[in-house]
Tab-separated table of C-alpha atoms and ligand atoms in Angstrom:
chain	number	residue	atom	x	y	z
H	1	MET	CA	-61.857	172.887	290.212
H	2	LYS	CA	-62.356	172.300	286.474
H	3	THR	CA	-63.987	174.940	284.254
H	4	LYS	CA	-63.489	175.910	280.655
H	5	HIS	CA	-61.516	179.115	280.082
H	6	LYS	CA	-63.472	182.139	281.294
H	7	LEU	CA	-62.936	185.820	280.644
H	8	PHE	CA	-63.946	188.573	283.066
H	9	ALA	CA	-63.506	192.351	283.056
H	10	ILE	CA	-64.177	195.592	284.826
H	11	PHE	CA	-66.075	198.203	282.808
H	12	GLY	CA	-65.691	201.865	283.747
H	13	ASN	CA	-64.550	205.277	282.597
H	14	PRO	CA	-61.855	205.861	283.725
H	15	VAL	CA	-60.813	202.307	284.491
H	16	SER	CA	-57.004	202.312	284.361
H	17	HIS	CA	-56.682	202.974	288.119
H	18	SER	CA	-58.808	199.967	289.101
H	19	ILE	CA	-57.311	197.355	291.399
H	20	SER	CA	-60.037	194.819	290.450
H	21	PRO	CA	-57.963	192.990	287.764
H	22	LEU	CA	-55.214	192.382	290.309
H	23	MET	CA	-57.671	191.159	292.968
H	24	HIS	CA	-59.572	188.820	290.649
H	25	ASN	CA	-56.489	187.452	288.888
H	26	TYR	CA	-54.930	186.601	292.268
H	27	ALA	CA	-58.112	184.697	293.124
H	28	LEU	CA	-58.289	182.924	289.741
H	29	GLN	CA	-54.645	181.855	289.960
H	30	GLY	CA	-54.791	180.955	293.648
H	31	LEU	CA	-57.855	178.770	293.153
H	32	GLY	CA	-56.406	177.160	289.999
H	33	ILE	CA	-59.265	178.366	287.785
H	34	ASP	CA	-58.637	178.626	284.041
H	35	GLY	CA	-59.573	182.259	283.452
H	36	CYS	CA	-58.431	185.834	283.121
H	37	TYR	CA	-59.762	189.216	284.306
H	38	THR	CA	-59.057	192.370	282.336
H	39	ARG	CA	-60.234	195.993	282.176
H	40	TYR	CA	-62.359	197.707	279.536
H	41	GLN	CA	-62.848	201.439	279.171
H	42	LEU	CA	-66.496	201.884	278.276
H	43	HIS	CA	-67.403	205.348	277.031
H	44	GLU	CA	-71.157	204.904	276.600
H	45	GLY	CA	-73.213	203.087	279.230
H	46	THR	CA	-75.818	202.269	276.554
H	47	GLN	CA	-73.167	200.062	274.848
H	48	LEU	CA	-72.594	197.912	277.931
H	49	ARG	CA	-74.746	194.934	276.981
H	50	GLU	CA	-73.526	194.831	273.379
H	51	LYS	CA	-69.845	194.930	274.448
H	52	PHE	CA	-70.368	192.339	277.169
H	53	LEU	CA	-71.830	189.870	274.656
H	54	ALA	CA	-69.411	190.713	271.829
H	55	LEU	CA	-66.409	190.086	274.101
H	56	LYS	CA	-67.913	186.727	275.199
H	57	LEU	CA	-67.454	187.579	278.844
H	58	SER	CA	-68.556	185.294	281.670
H	59	GLY	CA	-68.894	188.153	284.123
H	60	ILE	CA	-68.022	191.787	284.739
H	61	ASN	CA	-67.760	194.365	287.464
H	62	ILE	CA	-68.920	197.885	286.764
H	63	THR	CA	-67.485	201.057	288.212
H	64	VAL	CA	-68.192	204.794	287.889
H	65	PRO	CA	-70.138	206.096	285.941
H	66	HIS	CA	-71.973	203.043	284.597
H	67	LYS	CA	-73.656	201.367	287.595
H	68	GLU	CA	-77.126	202.675	286.673
H	69	ALA	CA	-76.599	201.736	283.001
H	70	ALA	CA	-75.564	198.262	284.161
H	71	PHE	CA	-78.823	197.980	286.108
H	72	ALA	CA	-80.742	198.823	282.923
H	73	ALA	CA	-78.727	196.365	280.800
H	74	CYS	CA	-79.596	193.216	282.804
H	75	ASP	CA	-82.278	190.618	282.098
H	76	GLU	CA	-82.715	189.949	285.792
H	77	ILE	CA	-81.700	191.765	288.990
H	78	ARG	CA	-81.093	189.853	292.201
H	79	GLY	CA	-80.817	190.875	295.838
H	80	ILE	CA	-80.304	194.375	297.218
H	81	ALA	CA	-79.534	195.766	293.705
H	82	ARG	CA	-83.297	195.758	293.064
H	83	GLU	CA	-83.730	198.330	295.837
H	84	ILE	CA	-80.580	200.342	295.044
H	85	GLU	CA	-81.121	200.357	291.245
H	86	ALA	CA	-77.356	200.240	290.697
H	87	VAL	CA	-75.416	197.163	289.596
H	88	ASN	CA	-71.674	196.583	290.035
H	89	THR	CA	-71.584	192.878	289.082
H	90	ILE	CA	-73.077	191.076	286.070
H	91	VAL	CA	-72.939	187.318	285.578
H	92	HIS	CA	-73.664	185.576	282.260
H	93	GLU	CA	-76.014	182.780	283.227
H	94	LYS	CA	-77.604	180.528	280.598
H	95	GLY	CA	-77.737	183.319	277.996
H	96	LYS	CA	-79.055	185.899	280.463
H	97	LEU	CA	-77.326	188.835	282.148
H	98	ILE	CA	-77.916	188.681	285.895
H	99	GLY	CA	-77.172	191.837	287.906
H	100	TYR	CA	-76.079	192.178	291.532
H	101	ASN	CA	-74.832	194.937	293.822
H	102	THR	CA	-71.921	193.763	295.954
H	103	ASP	CA	-70.734	197.232	297.132
H	104	ALA	CA	-73.425	197.309	299.805
H	105	PRO	CA	-72.942	193.784	301.230
H	106	GLY	CA	-69.158	194.308	300.955
H	107	PHE	CA	-69.445	197.384	303.142
H	108	LEU	CA	-71.760	195.615	305.593
H	109	LYS	CA	-69.238	192.791	306.018
H	110	SER	CA	-66.455	195.310	306.691
H	111	ALA	CA	-68.630	197.197	309.230
H	112	GLN	CA	-69.685	194.039	311.044
H	113	LEU	CA	-66.051	193.078	311.590
H	114	PHE	CA	-65.973	196.007	314.053
H	115	GLY	CA	-68.863	194.522	316.051
H	116	GLU	CA	-72.638	194.581	316.183
H	117	ILE	CA	-74.147	197.604	314.392
H	118	ASN	CA	-77.648	198.465	315.619
H	119	ALA	CA	-77.606	202.105	314.514
H	120	VAL	CA	-75.641	203.799	311.730
H	121	THR	CA	-75.250	207.447	310.709
H	122	ILE	CA	-74.350	208.056	307.076
H	123	LEU	CA	-72.774	211.351	305.965
H	124	GLY	CA	-73.685	212.182	302.347
H	125	ALA	CA	-76.762	211.412	300.278
H	126	GLY	CA	-75.389	210.206	296.921
H	127	GLY	CA	-75.279	206.770	295.274
H	128	THR	CA	-73.104	205.156	297.954
H	129	ALA	CA	-75.295	206.521	300.764
H	130	LYS	CA	-78.408	205.023	299.095
H	131	ALA	CA	-76.743	201.627	298.773
H	132	LEU	CA	-75.552	201.584	302.386
H	133	ALA	CA	-78.891	202.812	303.767
H	134	ALA	CA	-80.675	199.987	301.920
H	135	ILE	CA	-78.379	197.190	303.113
H	136	PHE	CA	-78.400	198.419	306.735
H	137	ARG	CA	-82.195	198.683	306.729
H	138	GLU	CA	-82.438	195.160	305.293
H	139	ASN	CA	-80.188	194.073	308.146
H	140	GLY	CA	-82.522	195.635	310.734
H	141	THR	CA	-80.173	198.542	311.550
H	142	ASP	CA	-81.540	201.999	312.431
H	143	VAL	CA	-80.363	204.474	309.735
H	144	THR	CA	-79.792	208.257	309.935
H	145	VAL	CA	-78.586	210.239	306.914
H	146	ILE	CA	-76.927	213.654	307.237
H	147	ASN	CA	-76.240	215.827	304.201
H	148	ARG	CA	-74.866	219.311	303.565
H	149	SER	CA	-77.953	220.311	301.561
H	150	GLU	CA	-81.661	219.370	301.529
H	151	LYS	CA	-82.202	218.369	297.902
H	152	ARG	CA	-80.771	214.851	297.932
H	153	LEU	CA	-82.314	214.132	301.352
H	154	HIS	CA	-85.815	213.889	299.830
H	155	TYR	CA	-85.025	210.410	298.518
H	156	PHE	CA	-84.330	209.301	302.110
H	157	SER	CA	-87.196	211.060	303.907
H	158	GLU	CA	-89.647	209.686	301.307
H	159	ARG	CA	-88.475	206.202	302.268
H	160	ASP	CA	-88.832	206.892	305.988
H	161	TYR	CA	-85.157	207.116	306.814
H	162	ARG	CA	-84.235	209.723	309.459
H	163	ALA	CA	-82.761	212.493	307.306
H	164	MET	CA	-81.102	215.701	308.500
H	165	ALA	CA	-79.418	218.609	306.768
H	166	TRP	CA	-76.546	220.247	308.695
H	167	GLU	CA	-78.881	223.016	309.975
H	168	SER	CA	-81.445	220.553	311.290
H	169	TYR	CA	-78.873	218.267	312.982
H	170	VAL	CA	-80.020	216.707	316.253
H	171	THR	CA	-77.714	214.881	318.691
H	172	HIS	CA	-78.228	211.113	318.549
H	173	THR	CA	-76.382	207.910	319.391
H	174	SER	CA	-75.040	205.600	316.650
H	175	ASP	CA	-72.718	202.604	316.688
H	176	LEU	CA	-71.107	203.591	313.407
H	177	ILE	CA	-70.474	206.869	311.539
H	178	VAL	CA	-69.782	206.499	307.800
H	179	ASN	CA	-68.440	209.134	305.437
H	180	THR	CA	-69.792	208.562	301.917
H	181	THR	CA	-69.134	212.120	300.693
H	182	SER	CA	-66.138	212.897	298.526
H	183	ALA	CA	-64.883	215.452	301.099
H	184	GLY	CA	-61.254	214.544	301.783
H	185	LEU	CA	-60.804	212.660	298.502
H	186	GLN	CA	-58.865	215.387	296.714
H	187	ASP	CA	-58.838	218.068	299.415
H	188	ASP	CA	-58.477	218.426	303.178
H	189	ALA	CA	-62.162	219.066	303.811
H	190	LEU	CA	-64.243	217.504	306.569
H	191	PRO	CA	-67.617	216.083	305.420
H	192	ALA	CA	-69.545	218.223	307.960
H	193	PRO	CA	-68.878	221.196	310.296
H	194	GLU	CA	-66.317	220.350	312.966
H	195	ALA	CA	-68.677	220.793	315.928
H	196	LEU	CA	-71.274	218.494	314.320
H	197	LEU	CA	-68.647	215.802	313.765
H	198	GLU	CA	-67.341	216.140	317.323
H	199	ASP	CA	-70.858	215.609	318.645
H	200	LEU	CA	-71.431	212.616	316.341
H	201	PHE	CA	-68.147	210.941	317.298
H	202	SER	CA	-68.723	211.476	320.995
H	203	HIS	CA	-71.970	209.451	320.697
H	204	ALA	CA	-70.537	206.644	318.516
H	205	LYS	CA	-68.303	203.548	318.705
H	206	TYR	CA	-66.709	203.227	315.243
H	207	ALA	CA	-66.013	205.245	312.075
H	208	ILE	CA	-65.480	204.219	308.434
H	209	ASP	CA	-64.618	206.375	305.427
H	210	VAL	CA	-65.483	204.757	302.079
H	211	ILE	CA	-62.530	206.612	300.529
H	212	TYR	CA	-59.538	204.276	300.386
H	213	ASN	CA	-55.758	204.462	300.308
H	214	LYS	CA	-55.523	207.615	302.359
H	215	GLU	CA	-56.189	208.839	305.828
H	216	THR	CA	-58.853	211.524	305.353
H	217	PRO	CA	-59.473	214.460	307.745
H	218	PHE	CA	-62.663	212.570	308.774
H	219	MET	CA	-60.600	209.536	309.798
H	220	LYS	CA	-58.000	211.662	311.614
H	221	LYS	CA	-60.705	213.440	313.583
H	222	ALA	CA	-62.485	210.201	314.565
H	223	LYS	CA	-59.172	208.690	315.650
H	224	LYS	CA	-58.369	211.765	317.728
H	225	GLN	CA	-61.668	211.263	319.549
H	226	GLY	CA	-60.634	207.678	320.330
H	227	LEU	CA	-62.752	205.753	317.798
H	228	PRO	CA	-61.467	202.680	315.947
H	229	VAL	CA	-61.320	203.755	312.274
H	230	LYS	CA	-61.182	202.073	308.843
H	231	ASP	CA	-60.907	203.343	305.288
H	232	GLY	CA	-62.783	201.852	302.305
H	233	SER	CA	-60.195	199.218	301.313
H	234	GLU	CA	-61.931	196.431	303.183
H	235	MET	CA	-65.236	197.358	301.482
H	236	LEU	CA	-63.415	197.174	298.153
H	237	LEU	CA	-61.945	193.786	299.079
H	238	TYR	CA	-65.268	192.247	300.146
H	239	GLN	CA	-67.286	193.622	297.209
H	240	GLY	CA	-64.719	191.788	295.063
H	241	VAL	CA	-64.924	188.576	297.099
H	242	ILE	CA	-68.742	188.503	296.900
H	243	ALA	CA	-68.665	189.346	293.156
H	244	PHE	CA	-66.109	186.592	292.463
H	245	ASN	CA	-68.309	184.057	294.225
H	246	HIS	CA	-71.304	185.179	292.100
H	247	PHE	CA	-69.162	184.573	288.973
H	248	PHE	CA	-68.900	180.928	290.053
H	249	GLY	CA	-72.488	180.376	291.159
H	250	ASN	CA	-71.604	180.978	294.849
H	251	THR	CA	-69.902	177.589	295.021
H	252	LEU	CA	-66.630	178.859	296.530
H	253	HIS	CA	-65.544	179.659	300.086
H	254	GLU	CA	-65.398	183.402	300.816
H	255	GLU	CA	-62.484	182.955	303.253
H	256	GLU	CA	-60.420	181.285	300.543
H	257	ILE	CA	-61.172	183.980	297.939
H	258	THR	CA	-60.431	186.676	300.550
H	259	GLY	CA	-57.020	185.161	301.294
H	260	PHE	CA	-55.977	185.348	297.641
H	261	MET	CA	-57.525	188.762	296.914
H	262	ARG	CA	-55.831	190.330	299.941
H	263	GLN	CA	-52.525	190.020	298.096
H	264	ALA	CA	-53.642	192.904	295.845
H	265	PHE	CA	-53.575	195.244	298.856
H	266	ILE	CA	-50.015	194.517	300.026
W	301	LIG	N1	-64.446	201.868	298.835
W	301	LIG	C1	-65.235	201.588	297.828
W	301	LIG	O1	-65.271	200.456	297.354
W	301	LIG	C2	-66.139	202.682	297.250
W	301	LIG	C3	-67.233	202.302	296.445
W	301	LIG	C4	-68.071	203.314	295.912
W	301	LIG	C5	-67.790	204.677	296.161
W	301	LIG	N2	-66.700	205.011	296.945
W	301	LIG	C6	-66.419	206.475	297.236
W	301	LIG	O2	-67.615	207.059	297.767
W	301	LIG	C7	-67.567	208.479	297.565
W	301	LIG	C8	-68.951	208.994	297.148
W	301	LIG	O3	-69.377	208.417	295.937
W	301	LIG	P1	-70.883	208.613	295.409
W	301	LIG	O4	-70.930	207.997	294.046
W	301	LIG	O5	-71.865	208.186	296.435
W	301	LIG	O6	-70.946	210.224	295.249
W	301	LIG	P2	-72.132	211.153	294.829
W	301	LIG	O7	-73.315	210.347	294.374
W	301	LIG	O8	-71.554	212.156	293.898
W	301	LIG	O9	-72.556	211.894	296.232
W	301	LIG	C9	-71.759	212.836	296.823
W	301	LIG	C10	-72.362	213.274	298.206
W	301	LIG	O10	-71.300	213.912	298.904
W	301	LIG	C11	-71.709	215.211	299.327
W	301	LIG	N3	-70.515	216.059	299.277
W	301	LIG	C12	-69.646	216.212	298.239
W	301	LIG	N4	-68.639	217.046	298.591
W	301	LIG	C13	-68.877	217.412	299.884
W	301	LIG	C14	-68.200	218.258	300.815
W	301	LIG	N5	-67.080	218.898	300.488
W	301	LIG	N6	-68.722	218.382	302.061
W	301	LIG	C15	-69.853	217.757	302.406
W	301	LIG	N7	-70.554	216.944	301.570
W	301	LIG	C16	-70.068	216.782	300.329
W	301	LIG	C17	-72.805	215.639	298.372
W	301	LIG	O11	-73.620	216.582	299.070
W	301	LIG	P3	-74.654	217.587	298.275
W	301	LIG	O12	-75.908	216.797	298.051
W	301	LIG	O13	-74.857	218.710	299.254
W	301	LIG	O14	-73.985	218.020	297.016
W	301	LIG	C18	-73.503	214.282	298.124
W	301	LIG	O15	-74.436	214.002	299.115
W	301	LIG	C19	-66.446	208.733	296.565
W	301	LIG	O16	-65.370	209.297	297.291
W	301	LIG	C20	-66.084	207.333	296.051
W	301	LIG	O17	-64.709	207.264	295.719
W	301	LIG	C21	-65.881	204.044	297.489
């Protein structure tokens, strides 16, 4: 494929830990595309648009804490990002900044590799939970959200999702249980009381933790109850694959990009 030299980056703060440059550079090299993907530590989200244009970038990914600022910086928002109001991919298209969210479809792809998901239960009610609830609803999946406290659940009940705080938990059946809380990220905490989790797992088929590169207490517990379990690395892989394809006008084959990007996880 012939293109003129293109420069891409990930914007975030912090950004040094990001595996995205490795993933995207493997794909660029593997596909023989003349381009390079780097990282940029952005302190102020309000500077995102100015920096993007000044650096003459063809596309960027955006990580914590700038996904809402990225949404605001775009000329046009496409797909599920309109509903989520958070953007993790921007493409420079004919002088305009086009924003997408590929975290949500990346997660959906990873979940569907387990099997058909007709009902999902999401633990946590933050940014990731909103994104996943939106993509599952769009996909026709029944969504339940469980959170430690009431406050953040209002967003979900206002949008007619089934929303429960720990105290108001009711037994229900779900194909998939997802942990989107940060419990287990830097501690050994479970994302909900043990008895609640036991009940959830005993009425479910699969479990995914969006945390990656470690086996969290949530994953250990699900495994112990006999559920097939995944961490968030596959979500990370597929959000990158979908973003990379957006960078090139969705003209590439996802399987091919996936093959090259997987090398970043070895
Ligand atoms: N794999 C990937 O590609 C990927 C992509 C995006 C994010 N992530 C991960 O997703 C996680 C969440 O990110 P986010 O931006 O959605 O977070 P967030 O907006 O800060 O939301 C955090 C949620 O977790 C709950 N929570 C926090 N600590 C808890 C604990 N000890 N027990 C129970 N609930 C707890 C909070 O409950 P309260 O409302 O009660 O405070 C809140 O609902 C992070 O670990 C992040 O690394 C992974």
